[in-house]
Coordinates of C-alpha atoms (C1' of nucleotides) in Angstrom, one line a residue:
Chain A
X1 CA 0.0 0.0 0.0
X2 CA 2.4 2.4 1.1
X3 CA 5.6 3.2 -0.7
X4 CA 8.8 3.3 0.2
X5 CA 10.2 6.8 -0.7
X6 CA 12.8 7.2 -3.1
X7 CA 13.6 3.4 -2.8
X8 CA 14.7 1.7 -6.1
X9 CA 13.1 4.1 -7.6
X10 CA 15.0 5.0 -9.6
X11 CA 15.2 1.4 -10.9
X12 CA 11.6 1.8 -12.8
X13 CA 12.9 4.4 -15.0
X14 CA 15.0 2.1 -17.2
X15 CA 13.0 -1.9 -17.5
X16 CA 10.1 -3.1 -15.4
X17 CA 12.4 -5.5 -14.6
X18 CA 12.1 -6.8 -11.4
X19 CA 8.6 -7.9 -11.4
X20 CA 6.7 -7.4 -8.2
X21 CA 3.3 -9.6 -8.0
X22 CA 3.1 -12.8 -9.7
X23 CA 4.3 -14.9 -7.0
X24 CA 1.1 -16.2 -6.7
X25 CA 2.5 -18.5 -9.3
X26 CA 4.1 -21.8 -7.7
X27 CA 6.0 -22.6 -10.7
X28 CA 7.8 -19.3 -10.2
X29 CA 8.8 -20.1 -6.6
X30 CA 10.3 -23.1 -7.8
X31 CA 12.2 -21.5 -10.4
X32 CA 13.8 -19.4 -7.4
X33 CA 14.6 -22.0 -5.5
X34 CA 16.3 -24.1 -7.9
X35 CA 17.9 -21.3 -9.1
X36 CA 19.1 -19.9 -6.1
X37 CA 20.4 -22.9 -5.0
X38 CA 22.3 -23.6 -8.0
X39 CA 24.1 -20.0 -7.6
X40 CA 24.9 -20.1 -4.1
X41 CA 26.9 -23.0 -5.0
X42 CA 24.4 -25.4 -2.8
X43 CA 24.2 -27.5 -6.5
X44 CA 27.0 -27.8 -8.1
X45 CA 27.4 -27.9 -11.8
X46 CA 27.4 -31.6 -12.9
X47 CA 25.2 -32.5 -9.8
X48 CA 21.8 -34.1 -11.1
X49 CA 18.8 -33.4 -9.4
X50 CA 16.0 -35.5 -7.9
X51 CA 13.9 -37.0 -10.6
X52 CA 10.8 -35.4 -11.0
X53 CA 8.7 -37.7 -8.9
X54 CA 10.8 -37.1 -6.1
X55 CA 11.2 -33.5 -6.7
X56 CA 7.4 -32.8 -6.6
X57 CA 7.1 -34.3 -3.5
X58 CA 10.5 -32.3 -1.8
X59 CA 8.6 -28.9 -3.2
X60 CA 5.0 -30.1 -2.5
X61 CA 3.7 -29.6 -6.1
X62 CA 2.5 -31.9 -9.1
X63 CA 4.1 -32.8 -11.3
X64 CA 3.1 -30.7 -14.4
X65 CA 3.8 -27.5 -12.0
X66 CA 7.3 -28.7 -11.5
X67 CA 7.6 -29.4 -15.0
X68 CA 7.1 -25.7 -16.2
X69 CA 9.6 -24.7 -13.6
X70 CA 12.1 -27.1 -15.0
X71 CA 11.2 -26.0 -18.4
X72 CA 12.3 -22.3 -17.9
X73 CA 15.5 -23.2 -15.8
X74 CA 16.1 -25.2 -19.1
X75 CA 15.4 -22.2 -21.6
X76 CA 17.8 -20.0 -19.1
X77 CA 20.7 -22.0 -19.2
X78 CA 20.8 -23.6 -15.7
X79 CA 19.8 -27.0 -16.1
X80 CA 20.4 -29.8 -18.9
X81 CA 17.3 -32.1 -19.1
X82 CA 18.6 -35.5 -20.3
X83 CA 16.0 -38.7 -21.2
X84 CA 15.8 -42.2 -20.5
X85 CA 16.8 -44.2 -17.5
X86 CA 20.0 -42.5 -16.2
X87 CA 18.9 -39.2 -17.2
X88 CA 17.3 -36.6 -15.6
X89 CA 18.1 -33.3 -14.8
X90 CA 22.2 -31.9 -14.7
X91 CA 23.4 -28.6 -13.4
X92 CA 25.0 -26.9 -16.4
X93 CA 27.2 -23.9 -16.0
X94 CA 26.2 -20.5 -16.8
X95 CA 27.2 -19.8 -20.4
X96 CA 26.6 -16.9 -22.5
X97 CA 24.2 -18.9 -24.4
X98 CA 21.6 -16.9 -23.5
X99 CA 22.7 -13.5 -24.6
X100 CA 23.3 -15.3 -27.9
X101 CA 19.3 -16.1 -27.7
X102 CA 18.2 -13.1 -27.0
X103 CA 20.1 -11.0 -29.3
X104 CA 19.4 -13.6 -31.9
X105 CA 15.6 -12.3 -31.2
X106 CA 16.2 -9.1 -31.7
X107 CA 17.6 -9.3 -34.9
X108 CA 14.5 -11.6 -36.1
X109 CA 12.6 -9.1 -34.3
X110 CA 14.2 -6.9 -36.8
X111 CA 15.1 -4.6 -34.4
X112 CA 18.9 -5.0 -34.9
X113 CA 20.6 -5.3 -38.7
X114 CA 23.8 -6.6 -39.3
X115 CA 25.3 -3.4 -39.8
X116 CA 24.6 -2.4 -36.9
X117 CA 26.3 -5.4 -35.5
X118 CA 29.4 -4.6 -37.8
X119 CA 29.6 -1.4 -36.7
X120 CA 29.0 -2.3 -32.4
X121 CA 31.7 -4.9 -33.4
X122 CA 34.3 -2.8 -34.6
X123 CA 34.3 -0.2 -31.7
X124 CA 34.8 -3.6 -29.2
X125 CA 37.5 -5.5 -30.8
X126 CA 39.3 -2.7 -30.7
X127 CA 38.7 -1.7 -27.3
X128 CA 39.3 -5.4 -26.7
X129 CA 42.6 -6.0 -28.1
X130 CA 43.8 -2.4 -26.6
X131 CA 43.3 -4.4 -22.7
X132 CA 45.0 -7.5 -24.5
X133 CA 48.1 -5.5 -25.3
X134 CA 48.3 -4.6 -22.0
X135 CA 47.8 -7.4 -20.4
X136 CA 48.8 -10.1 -22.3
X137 CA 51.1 -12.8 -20.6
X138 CA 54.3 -14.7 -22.9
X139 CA 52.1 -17.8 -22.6
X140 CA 49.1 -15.9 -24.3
X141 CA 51.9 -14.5 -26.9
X142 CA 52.6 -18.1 -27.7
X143 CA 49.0 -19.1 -27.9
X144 CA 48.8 -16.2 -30.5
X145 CA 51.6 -16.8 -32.6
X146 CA 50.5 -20.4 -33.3
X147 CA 46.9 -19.6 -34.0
X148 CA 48.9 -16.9 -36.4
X149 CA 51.3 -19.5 -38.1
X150 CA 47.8 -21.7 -38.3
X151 CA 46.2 -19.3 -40.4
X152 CA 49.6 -18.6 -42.4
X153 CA 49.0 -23.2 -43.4
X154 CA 45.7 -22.3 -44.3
X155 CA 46.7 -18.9 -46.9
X156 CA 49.6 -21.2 -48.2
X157 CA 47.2 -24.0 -48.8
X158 CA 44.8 -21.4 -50.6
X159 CA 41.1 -21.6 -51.8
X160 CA 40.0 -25.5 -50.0
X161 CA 41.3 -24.2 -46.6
X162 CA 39.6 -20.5 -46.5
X163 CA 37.1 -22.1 -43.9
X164 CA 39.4 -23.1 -41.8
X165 CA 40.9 -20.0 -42.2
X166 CA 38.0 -18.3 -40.9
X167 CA 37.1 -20.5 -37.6
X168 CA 41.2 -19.7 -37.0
X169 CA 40.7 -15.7 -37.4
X170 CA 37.8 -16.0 -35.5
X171 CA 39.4 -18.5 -32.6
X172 CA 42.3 -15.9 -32.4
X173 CA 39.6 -13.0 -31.8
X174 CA 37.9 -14.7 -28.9
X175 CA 41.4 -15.4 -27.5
X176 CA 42.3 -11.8 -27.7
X177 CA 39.0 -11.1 -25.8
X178 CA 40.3 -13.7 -23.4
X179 CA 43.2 -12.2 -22.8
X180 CA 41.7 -9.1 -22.1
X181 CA 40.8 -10.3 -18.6
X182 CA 36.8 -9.1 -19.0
X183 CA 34.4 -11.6 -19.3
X184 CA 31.8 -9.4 -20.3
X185 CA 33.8 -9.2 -23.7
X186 CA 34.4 -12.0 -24.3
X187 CA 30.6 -12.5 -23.6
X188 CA 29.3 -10.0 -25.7
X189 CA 31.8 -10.9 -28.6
X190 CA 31.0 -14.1 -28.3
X191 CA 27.2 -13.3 -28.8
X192 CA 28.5 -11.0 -31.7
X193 CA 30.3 -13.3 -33.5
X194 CA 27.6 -16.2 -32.7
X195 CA 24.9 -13.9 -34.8
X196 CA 27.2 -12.7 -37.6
X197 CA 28.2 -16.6 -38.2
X198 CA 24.7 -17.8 -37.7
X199 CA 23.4 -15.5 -40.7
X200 CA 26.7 -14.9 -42.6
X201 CA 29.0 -18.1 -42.4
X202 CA 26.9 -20.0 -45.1
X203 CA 27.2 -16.9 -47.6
X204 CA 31.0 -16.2 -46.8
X205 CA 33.5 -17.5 -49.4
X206 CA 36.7 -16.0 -49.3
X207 CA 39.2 -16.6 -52.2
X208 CA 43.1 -16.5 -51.4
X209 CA 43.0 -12.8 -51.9
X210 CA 40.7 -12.0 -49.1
X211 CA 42.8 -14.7 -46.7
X212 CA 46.1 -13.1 -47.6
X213 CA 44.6 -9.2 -46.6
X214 CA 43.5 -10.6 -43.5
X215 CA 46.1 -12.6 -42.6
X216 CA 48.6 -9.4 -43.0
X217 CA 45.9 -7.9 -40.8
X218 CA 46.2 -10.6 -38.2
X219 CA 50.3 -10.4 -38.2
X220 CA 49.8 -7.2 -37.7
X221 CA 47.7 -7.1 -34.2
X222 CA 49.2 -10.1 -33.1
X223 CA 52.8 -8.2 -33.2
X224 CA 51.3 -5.4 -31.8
X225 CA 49.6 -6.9 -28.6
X226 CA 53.1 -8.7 -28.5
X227 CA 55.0 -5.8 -28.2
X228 CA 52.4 -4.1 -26.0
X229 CA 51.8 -1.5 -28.9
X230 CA 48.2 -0.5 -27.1
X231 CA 47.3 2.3 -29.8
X232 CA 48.6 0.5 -32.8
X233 CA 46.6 -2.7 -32.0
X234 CA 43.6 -0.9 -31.3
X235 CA 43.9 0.9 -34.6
X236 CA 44.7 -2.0 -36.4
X237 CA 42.0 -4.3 -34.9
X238 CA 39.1 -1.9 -36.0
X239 CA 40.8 -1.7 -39.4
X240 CA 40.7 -5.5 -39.8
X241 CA 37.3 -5.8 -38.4
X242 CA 35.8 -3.1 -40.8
X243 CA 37.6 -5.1 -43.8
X244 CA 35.7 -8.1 -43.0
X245 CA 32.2 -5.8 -42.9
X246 CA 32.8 -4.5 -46.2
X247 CA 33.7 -7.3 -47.0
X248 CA 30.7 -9.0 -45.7
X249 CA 28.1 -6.4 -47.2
X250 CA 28.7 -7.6 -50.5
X251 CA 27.5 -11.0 -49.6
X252 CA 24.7 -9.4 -47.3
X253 CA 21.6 -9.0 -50.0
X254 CA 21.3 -12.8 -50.3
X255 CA 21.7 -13.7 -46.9
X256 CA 18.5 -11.4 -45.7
X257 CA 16.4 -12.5 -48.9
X258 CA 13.6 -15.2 -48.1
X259 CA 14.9 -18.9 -48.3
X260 CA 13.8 -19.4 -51.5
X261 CA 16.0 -16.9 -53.3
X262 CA 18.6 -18.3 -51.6
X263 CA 20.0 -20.4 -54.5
X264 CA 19.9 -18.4 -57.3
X265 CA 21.3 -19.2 -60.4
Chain B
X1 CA 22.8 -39.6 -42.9
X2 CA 25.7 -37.8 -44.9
X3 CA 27.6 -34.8 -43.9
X4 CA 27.4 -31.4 -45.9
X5 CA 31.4 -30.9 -46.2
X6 CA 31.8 -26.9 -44.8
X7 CA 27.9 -26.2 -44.3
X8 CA 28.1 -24.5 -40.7
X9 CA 30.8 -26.4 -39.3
X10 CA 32.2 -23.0 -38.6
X11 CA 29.7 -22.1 -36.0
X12 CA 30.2 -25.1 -34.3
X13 CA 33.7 -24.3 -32.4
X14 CA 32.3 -21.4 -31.1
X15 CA 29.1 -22.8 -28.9
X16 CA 27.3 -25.8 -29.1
X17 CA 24.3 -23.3 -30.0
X18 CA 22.2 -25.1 -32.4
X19 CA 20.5 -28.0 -31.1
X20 CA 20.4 -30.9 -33.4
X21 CA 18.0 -33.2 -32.2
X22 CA 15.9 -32.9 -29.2
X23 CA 13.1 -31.9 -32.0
X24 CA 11.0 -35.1 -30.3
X25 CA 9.8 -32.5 -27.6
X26 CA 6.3 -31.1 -28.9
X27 CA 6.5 -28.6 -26.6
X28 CA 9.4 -27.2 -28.5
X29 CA 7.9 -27.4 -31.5
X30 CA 5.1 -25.4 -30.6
X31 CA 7.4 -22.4 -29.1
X32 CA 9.3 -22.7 -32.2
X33 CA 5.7 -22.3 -34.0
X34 CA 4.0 -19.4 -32.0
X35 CA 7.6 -17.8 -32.0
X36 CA 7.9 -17.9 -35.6
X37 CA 4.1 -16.5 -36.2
X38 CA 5.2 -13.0 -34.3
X39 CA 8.9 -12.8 -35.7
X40 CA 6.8 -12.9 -39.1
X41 CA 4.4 -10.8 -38.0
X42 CA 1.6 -12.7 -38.3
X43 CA 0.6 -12.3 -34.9
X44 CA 1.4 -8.6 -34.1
X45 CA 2.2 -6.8 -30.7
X46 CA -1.2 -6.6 -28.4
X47 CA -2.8 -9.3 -30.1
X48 CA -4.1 -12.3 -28.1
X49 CA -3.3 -15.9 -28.5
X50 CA -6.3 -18.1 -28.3
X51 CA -7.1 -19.2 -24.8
X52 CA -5.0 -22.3 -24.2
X53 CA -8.2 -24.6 -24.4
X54 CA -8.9 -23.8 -27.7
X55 CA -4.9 -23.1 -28.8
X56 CA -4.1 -26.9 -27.2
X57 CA -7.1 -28.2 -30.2
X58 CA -5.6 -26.3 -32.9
X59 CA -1.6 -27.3 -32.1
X60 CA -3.3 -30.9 -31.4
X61 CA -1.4 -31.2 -27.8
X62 CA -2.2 -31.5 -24.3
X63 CA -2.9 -28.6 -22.2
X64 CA 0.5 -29.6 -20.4
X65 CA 2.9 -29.3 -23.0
X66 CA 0.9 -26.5 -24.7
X67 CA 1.4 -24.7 -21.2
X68 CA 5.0 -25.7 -20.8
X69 CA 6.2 -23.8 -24.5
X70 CA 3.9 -20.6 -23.4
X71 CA 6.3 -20.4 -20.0
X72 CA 9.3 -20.6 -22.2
X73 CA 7.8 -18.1 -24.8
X74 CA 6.6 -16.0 -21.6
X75 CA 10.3 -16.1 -20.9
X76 CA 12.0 -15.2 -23.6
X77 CA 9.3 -12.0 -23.6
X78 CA 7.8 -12.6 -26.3
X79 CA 4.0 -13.2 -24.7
X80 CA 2.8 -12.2 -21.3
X81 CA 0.0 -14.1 -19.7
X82 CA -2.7 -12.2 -18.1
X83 CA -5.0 -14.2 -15.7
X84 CA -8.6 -14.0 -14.8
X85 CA -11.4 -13.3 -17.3
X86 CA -10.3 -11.7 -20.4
X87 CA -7.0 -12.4 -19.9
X88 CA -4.8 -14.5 -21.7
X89 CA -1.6 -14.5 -23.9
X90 CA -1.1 -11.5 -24.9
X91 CA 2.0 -11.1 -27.5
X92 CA 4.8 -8.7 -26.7
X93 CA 7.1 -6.3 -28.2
X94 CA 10.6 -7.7 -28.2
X95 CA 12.8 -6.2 -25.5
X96 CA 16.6 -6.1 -23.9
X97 CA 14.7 -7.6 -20.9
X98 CA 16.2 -10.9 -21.9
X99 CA 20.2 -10.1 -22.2
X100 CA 19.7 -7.8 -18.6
X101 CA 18.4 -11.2 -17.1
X102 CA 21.3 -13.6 -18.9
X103 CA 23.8 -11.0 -17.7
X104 CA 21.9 -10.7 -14.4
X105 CA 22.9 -14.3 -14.1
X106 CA 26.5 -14.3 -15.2
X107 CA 26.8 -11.7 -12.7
X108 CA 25.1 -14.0 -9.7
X109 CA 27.2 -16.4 -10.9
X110 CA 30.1 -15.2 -10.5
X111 CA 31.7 -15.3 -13.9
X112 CA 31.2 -11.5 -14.1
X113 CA 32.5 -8.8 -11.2
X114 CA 30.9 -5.5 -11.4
X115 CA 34.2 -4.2 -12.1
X116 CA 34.3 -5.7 -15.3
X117 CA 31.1 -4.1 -16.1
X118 CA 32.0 -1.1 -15.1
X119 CA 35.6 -1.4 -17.4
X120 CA 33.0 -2.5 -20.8
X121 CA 30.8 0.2 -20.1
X122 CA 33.7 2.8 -19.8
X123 CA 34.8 2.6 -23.7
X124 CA 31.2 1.5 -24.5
X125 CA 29.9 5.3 -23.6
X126 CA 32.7 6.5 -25.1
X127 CA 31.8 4.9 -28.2
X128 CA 28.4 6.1 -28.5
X129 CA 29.0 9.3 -27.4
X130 CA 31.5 9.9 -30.1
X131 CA 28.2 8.5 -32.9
X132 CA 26.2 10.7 -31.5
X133 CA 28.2 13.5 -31.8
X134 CA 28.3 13.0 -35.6
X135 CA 24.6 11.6 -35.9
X136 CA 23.0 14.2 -33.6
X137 CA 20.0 16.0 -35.1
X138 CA 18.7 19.4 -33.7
X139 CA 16.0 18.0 -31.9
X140 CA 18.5 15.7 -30.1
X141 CA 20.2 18.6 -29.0
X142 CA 17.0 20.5 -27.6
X143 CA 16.5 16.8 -25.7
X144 CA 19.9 16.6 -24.3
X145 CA 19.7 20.5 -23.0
X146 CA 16.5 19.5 -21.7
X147 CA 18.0 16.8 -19.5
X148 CA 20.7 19.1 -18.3
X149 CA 18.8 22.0 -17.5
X150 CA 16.6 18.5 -15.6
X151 CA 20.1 17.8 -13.9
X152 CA 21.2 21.5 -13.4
X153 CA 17.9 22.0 -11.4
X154 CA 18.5 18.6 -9.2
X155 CA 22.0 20.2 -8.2
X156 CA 20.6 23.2 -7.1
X157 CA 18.2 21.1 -5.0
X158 CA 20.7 20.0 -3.1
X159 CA 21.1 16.3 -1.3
X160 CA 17.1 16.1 -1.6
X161 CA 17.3 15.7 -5.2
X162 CA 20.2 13.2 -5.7
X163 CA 17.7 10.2 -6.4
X164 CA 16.3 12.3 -8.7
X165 CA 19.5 13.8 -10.2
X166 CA 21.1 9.9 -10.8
X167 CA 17.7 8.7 -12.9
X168 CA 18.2 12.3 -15.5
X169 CA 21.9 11.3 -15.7
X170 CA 21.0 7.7 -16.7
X171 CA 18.2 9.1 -18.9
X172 CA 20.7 11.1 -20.6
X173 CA 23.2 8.5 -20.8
X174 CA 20.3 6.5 -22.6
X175 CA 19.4 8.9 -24.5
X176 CA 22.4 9.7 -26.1
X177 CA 23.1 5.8 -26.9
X178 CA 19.8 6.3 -28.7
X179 CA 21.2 9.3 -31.1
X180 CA 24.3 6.9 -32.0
X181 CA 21.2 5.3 -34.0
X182 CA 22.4 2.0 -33.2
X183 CA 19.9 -0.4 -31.1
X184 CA 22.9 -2.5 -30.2
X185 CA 24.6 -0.3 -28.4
X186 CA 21.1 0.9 -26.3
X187 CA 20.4 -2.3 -25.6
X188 CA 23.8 -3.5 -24.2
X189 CA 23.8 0.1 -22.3
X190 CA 20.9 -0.6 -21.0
X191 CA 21.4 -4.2 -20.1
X192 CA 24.4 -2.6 -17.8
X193 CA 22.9 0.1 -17.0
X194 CA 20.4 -2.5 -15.3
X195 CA 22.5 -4.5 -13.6
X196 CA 24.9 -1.8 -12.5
X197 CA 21.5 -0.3 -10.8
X198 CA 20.2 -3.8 -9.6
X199 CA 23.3 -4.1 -7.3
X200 CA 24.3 -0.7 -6.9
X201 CA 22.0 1.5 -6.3
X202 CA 20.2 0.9 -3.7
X203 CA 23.6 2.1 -1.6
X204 CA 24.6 5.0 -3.5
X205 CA 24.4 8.1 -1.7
X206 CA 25.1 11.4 -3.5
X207 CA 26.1 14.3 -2.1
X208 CA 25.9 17.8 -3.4
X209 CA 30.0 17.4 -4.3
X210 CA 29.4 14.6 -6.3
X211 CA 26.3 15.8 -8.2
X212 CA 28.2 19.0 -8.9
X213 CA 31.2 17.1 -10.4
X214 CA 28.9 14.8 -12.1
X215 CA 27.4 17.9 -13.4
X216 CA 30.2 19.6 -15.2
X217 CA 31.1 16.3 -16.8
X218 CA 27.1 16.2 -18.5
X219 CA 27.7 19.9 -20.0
X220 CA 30.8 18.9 -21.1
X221 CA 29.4 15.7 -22.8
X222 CA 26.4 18.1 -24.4
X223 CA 28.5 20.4 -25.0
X224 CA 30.9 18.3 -26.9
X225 CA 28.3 16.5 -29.0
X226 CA 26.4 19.8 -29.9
X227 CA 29.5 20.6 -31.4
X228 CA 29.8 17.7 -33.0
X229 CA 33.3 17.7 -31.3
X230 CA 33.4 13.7 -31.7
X231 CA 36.9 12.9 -29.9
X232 CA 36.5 15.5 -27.0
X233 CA 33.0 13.6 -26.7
X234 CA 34.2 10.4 -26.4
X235 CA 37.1 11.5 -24.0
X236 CA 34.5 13.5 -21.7
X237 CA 31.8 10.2 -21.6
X238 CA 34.9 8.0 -20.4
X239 CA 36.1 10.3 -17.7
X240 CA 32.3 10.7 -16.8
X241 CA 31.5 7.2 -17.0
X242 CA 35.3 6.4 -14.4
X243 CA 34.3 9.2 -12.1
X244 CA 31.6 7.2 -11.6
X245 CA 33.0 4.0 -10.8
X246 CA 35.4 4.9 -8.8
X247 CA 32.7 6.6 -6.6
X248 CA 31.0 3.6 -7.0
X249 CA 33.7 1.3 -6.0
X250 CA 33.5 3.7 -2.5
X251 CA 30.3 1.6 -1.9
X252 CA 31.0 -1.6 -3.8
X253 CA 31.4 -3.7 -0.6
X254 CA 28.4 -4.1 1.2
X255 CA 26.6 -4.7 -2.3
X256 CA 28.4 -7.9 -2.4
X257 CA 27.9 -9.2 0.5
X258 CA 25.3 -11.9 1.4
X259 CA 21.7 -11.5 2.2
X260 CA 22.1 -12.6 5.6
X261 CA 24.4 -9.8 6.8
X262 CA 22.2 -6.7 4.9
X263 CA 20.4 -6.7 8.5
X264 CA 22.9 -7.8 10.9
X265 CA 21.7 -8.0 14.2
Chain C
dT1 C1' -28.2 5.9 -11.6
dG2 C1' -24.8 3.7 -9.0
dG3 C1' -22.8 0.2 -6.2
dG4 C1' -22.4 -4.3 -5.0
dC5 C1' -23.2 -9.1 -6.2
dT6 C1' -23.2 -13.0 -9.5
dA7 C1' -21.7 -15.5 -13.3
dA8 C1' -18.5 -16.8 -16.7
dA9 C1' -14.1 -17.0 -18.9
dT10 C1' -9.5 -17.9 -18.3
dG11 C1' -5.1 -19.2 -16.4
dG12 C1' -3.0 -22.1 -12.4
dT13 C1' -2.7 -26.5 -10.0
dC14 C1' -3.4 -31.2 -9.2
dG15 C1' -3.3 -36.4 -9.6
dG16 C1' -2.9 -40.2 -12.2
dA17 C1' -2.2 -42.8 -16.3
dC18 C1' 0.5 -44.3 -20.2
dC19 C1' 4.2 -43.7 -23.8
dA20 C1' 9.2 -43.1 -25.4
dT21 C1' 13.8 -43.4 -24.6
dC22 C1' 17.9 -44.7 -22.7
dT23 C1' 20.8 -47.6 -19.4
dT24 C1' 21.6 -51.6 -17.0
dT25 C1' 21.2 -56.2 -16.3
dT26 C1' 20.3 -60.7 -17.6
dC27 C1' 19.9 -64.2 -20.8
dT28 C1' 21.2 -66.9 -24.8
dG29 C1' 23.9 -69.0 -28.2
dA30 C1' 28.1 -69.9 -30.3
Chain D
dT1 C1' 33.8 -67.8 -21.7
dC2 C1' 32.2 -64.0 -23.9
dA3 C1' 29.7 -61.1 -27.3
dG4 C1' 25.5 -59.8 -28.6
dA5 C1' 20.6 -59.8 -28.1
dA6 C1' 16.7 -59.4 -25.2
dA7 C1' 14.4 -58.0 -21.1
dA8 C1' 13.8 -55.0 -17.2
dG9 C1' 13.7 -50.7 -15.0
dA10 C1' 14.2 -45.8 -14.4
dT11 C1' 13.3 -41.5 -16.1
dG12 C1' 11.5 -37.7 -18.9
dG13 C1' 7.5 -36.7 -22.3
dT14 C1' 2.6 -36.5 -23.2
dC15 C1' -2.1 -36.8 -22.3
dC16 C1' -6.6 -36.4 -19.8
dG17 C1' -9.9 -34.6 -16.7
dA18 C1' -11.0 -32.3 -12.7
dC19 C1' -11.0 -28.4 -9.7
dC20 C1' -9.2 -23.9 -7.8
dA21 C1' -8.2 -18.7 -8.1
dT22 C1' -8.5 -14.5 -10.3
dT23 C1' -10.4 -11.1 -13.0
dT24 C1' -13.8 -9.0 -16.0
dA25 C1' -18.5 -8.2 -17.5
dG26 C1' -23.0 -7.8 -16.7
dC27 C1' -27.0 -8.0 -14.0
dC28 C1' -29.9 -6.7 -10.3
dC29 C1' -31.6 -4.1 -6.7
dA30 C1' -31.8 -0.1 -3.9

DNA sequence: TGGGCTAAATGGTCGGACCATCTTTTCTGA
DNA sequence: TCAGAAAAGATGGTCCGACCATTTAGCCCA
């Protein structure tokens, strides 16, 4: 009835997020619970939890109410629901899956384009590789230089290897975010990189030309982050990201056509 | 049966996202069904689903499993479910809701400090500052002066106004993410924004100092992008943006402390 | 005319039954 | 004796039908 002045007010402005009511709803209370226990470290991840028969009884519900709880600890990641004798449900650690889903959603939603993406991307992996180059360890120089001499196989081996030579630029740009010692990046890159590959990756075909521009690219911000160049591998990071968005625009129209244009002659 | 050589294996080292089988679970179907009928737009925002007695006849399911994809569809926003006559499932708009509550849990879970999202956030306002300052219409300008003259009258208030005076900041700070015309970066400002708040706020105190400080640094911002000054824009955000979390970090330790000790005895 | 009461629509919960899938164990035949 | 097949059992997936709780709409009476 009464509120509470000037208490998380200020909250409200921004998402309705924290919901207030609804807790009327048992399946919500066991979401909590689970959940809760799960982060407080009172399940741990690989730990399987009662079957459902048992569970009901432990929480005092039916079955289909503890079903729908299960179902959205599922959807968020928590839980891994497995069938058949032997199954059951497995504690899963917290991934970044999730933010994949939901940005995935609102790029169907059509809220969010590509270029957009491109252009979010760009700023990032540059910021990203700036805290690499200052933080990078010899072990993570090492890890660099032979995801570099990786990609150098697949330029020499030309045209047959340019897929390989992608998933390699793209391993050694999450293990730059890595290195930059904030899992948020490597989070939210992740997610980037998750979207652009699930629309893009079918589409891209690079031809030896392409490879050997990026791999000059990739010498170049590996050396830098060596060397602990910050500025330079900043500057070069964003120039090698916005190469592969140009480069990616020209194989854009097709990708956001409906399926059936998407073998044209 | 057979493998298509290079089709999407790309994705694959990145997460195990896409689900292969599992496609046995009609529940899943049916979230993959409604979900695709609003990403299409044939069911738009506001309009109600059938009630689930009817919906469960057309889909050809069980009221159970029909129920157990609307709780996943109700948590990935994309319905809400109103109860009581003339209620029902009522479809959504998309919204960040979604990443704040993955990132909500990455945060409960540890993986994420609120350092780290205070580090991201520092170059991410720089980079959307520095957009808006070259995308900036005049009518963004009469908003942002708007907001500071907002902010400007929260100072002179004094300590009374601080609540106040931190929601026109973050209303400007969202604002501005808005004129870099880019969704991404408001919804990933946002999602911190959130979460930054969710722990935060509820501790931080403001004195008349601080607003004053924080004060100068918003006319500098709206200054800056007015001008379309684009690096001084950037540069002002970020020192904004690390006064604030090192003022933060002042009250950063009883945040993170456990329930049980918020009201110690 | 207005306020309160009733009825109906709709989601929320429950219990119990059976099906499908997977693992483990047991059985069988070479 | 041992490999492979078959049976058993555990567990999630689905279905049905009933009843409860909440909310709106509409009726009735003062």
């Amino acid at each position: 009835m009464m509120d509470v002045p000037g208490f998380r007010a200020s909250v409200e402005i921004m998402e309705p997020l924290f919901k207030i009511a609804k807790q009327n709803r048992i399946f919500q209370d066991v979401v909590n619970q689970i959940e809760d226990a799960i982060l407080d470290g009172r399940l741990e991840e690989g730990e399987r939890l009662p079957p459902e028969r048992e569970l009901k009884e432990m929480m005092g519900t039916s079955r289909s109410t503890l079903r729908e709880a299960l179902r959205i600890l599922e959807y968020k990641g928590l839980i891994e629901v497995r069938l058949g004798m032997g199954g059951g449900c497995v504690v899963k650690s917290v991934s970044t899956e999730q933010m994949s889903a939901s940005l995935d959603l609102l790029i169907r939603s059509q809220k969010v384009t590509l270029n957009h993406l491109a252009e979010f991307r760009e700023q990032a992996e540059g910021a990203v590789v700036e805290l690499a180059a200052e933080r990078r360890t010899a072990r993570d120089i090492r890890e660099l230089e032979g995801l570099l001499e990786e990609a150098g196989k697949c330029v020499e081996r030309g045209d047959p290897a340019a897929d390989e030579f992608i998933r390699t630029d793209q391993k050694l740009h999450l293990a730059v975010a890595r290195m930059s010692r904030n899992p948020v990046y490597v989070s939210v890159l992740r997610t980037i990189h998750d979207n652009i590959g699930h629309y893009f990756e079918r589409f891209l075909v690079m031809k030896q030309k392409e490879m050997r521009e990026n791999y000059r690219d990739m010498q170049d911000i590996v050396r830098a982050v060596s060397h602990g160049e910050t500025q330079h591998a900043g500057r070069a990071a964003r120039m090698h990201v916005r190469r592969f968005n140009t480069y990616m625009n020209r194989f854009k129209e097709p990708a956001q056509l409906k399926k059936s244009e998407e073998q044209t002659p």
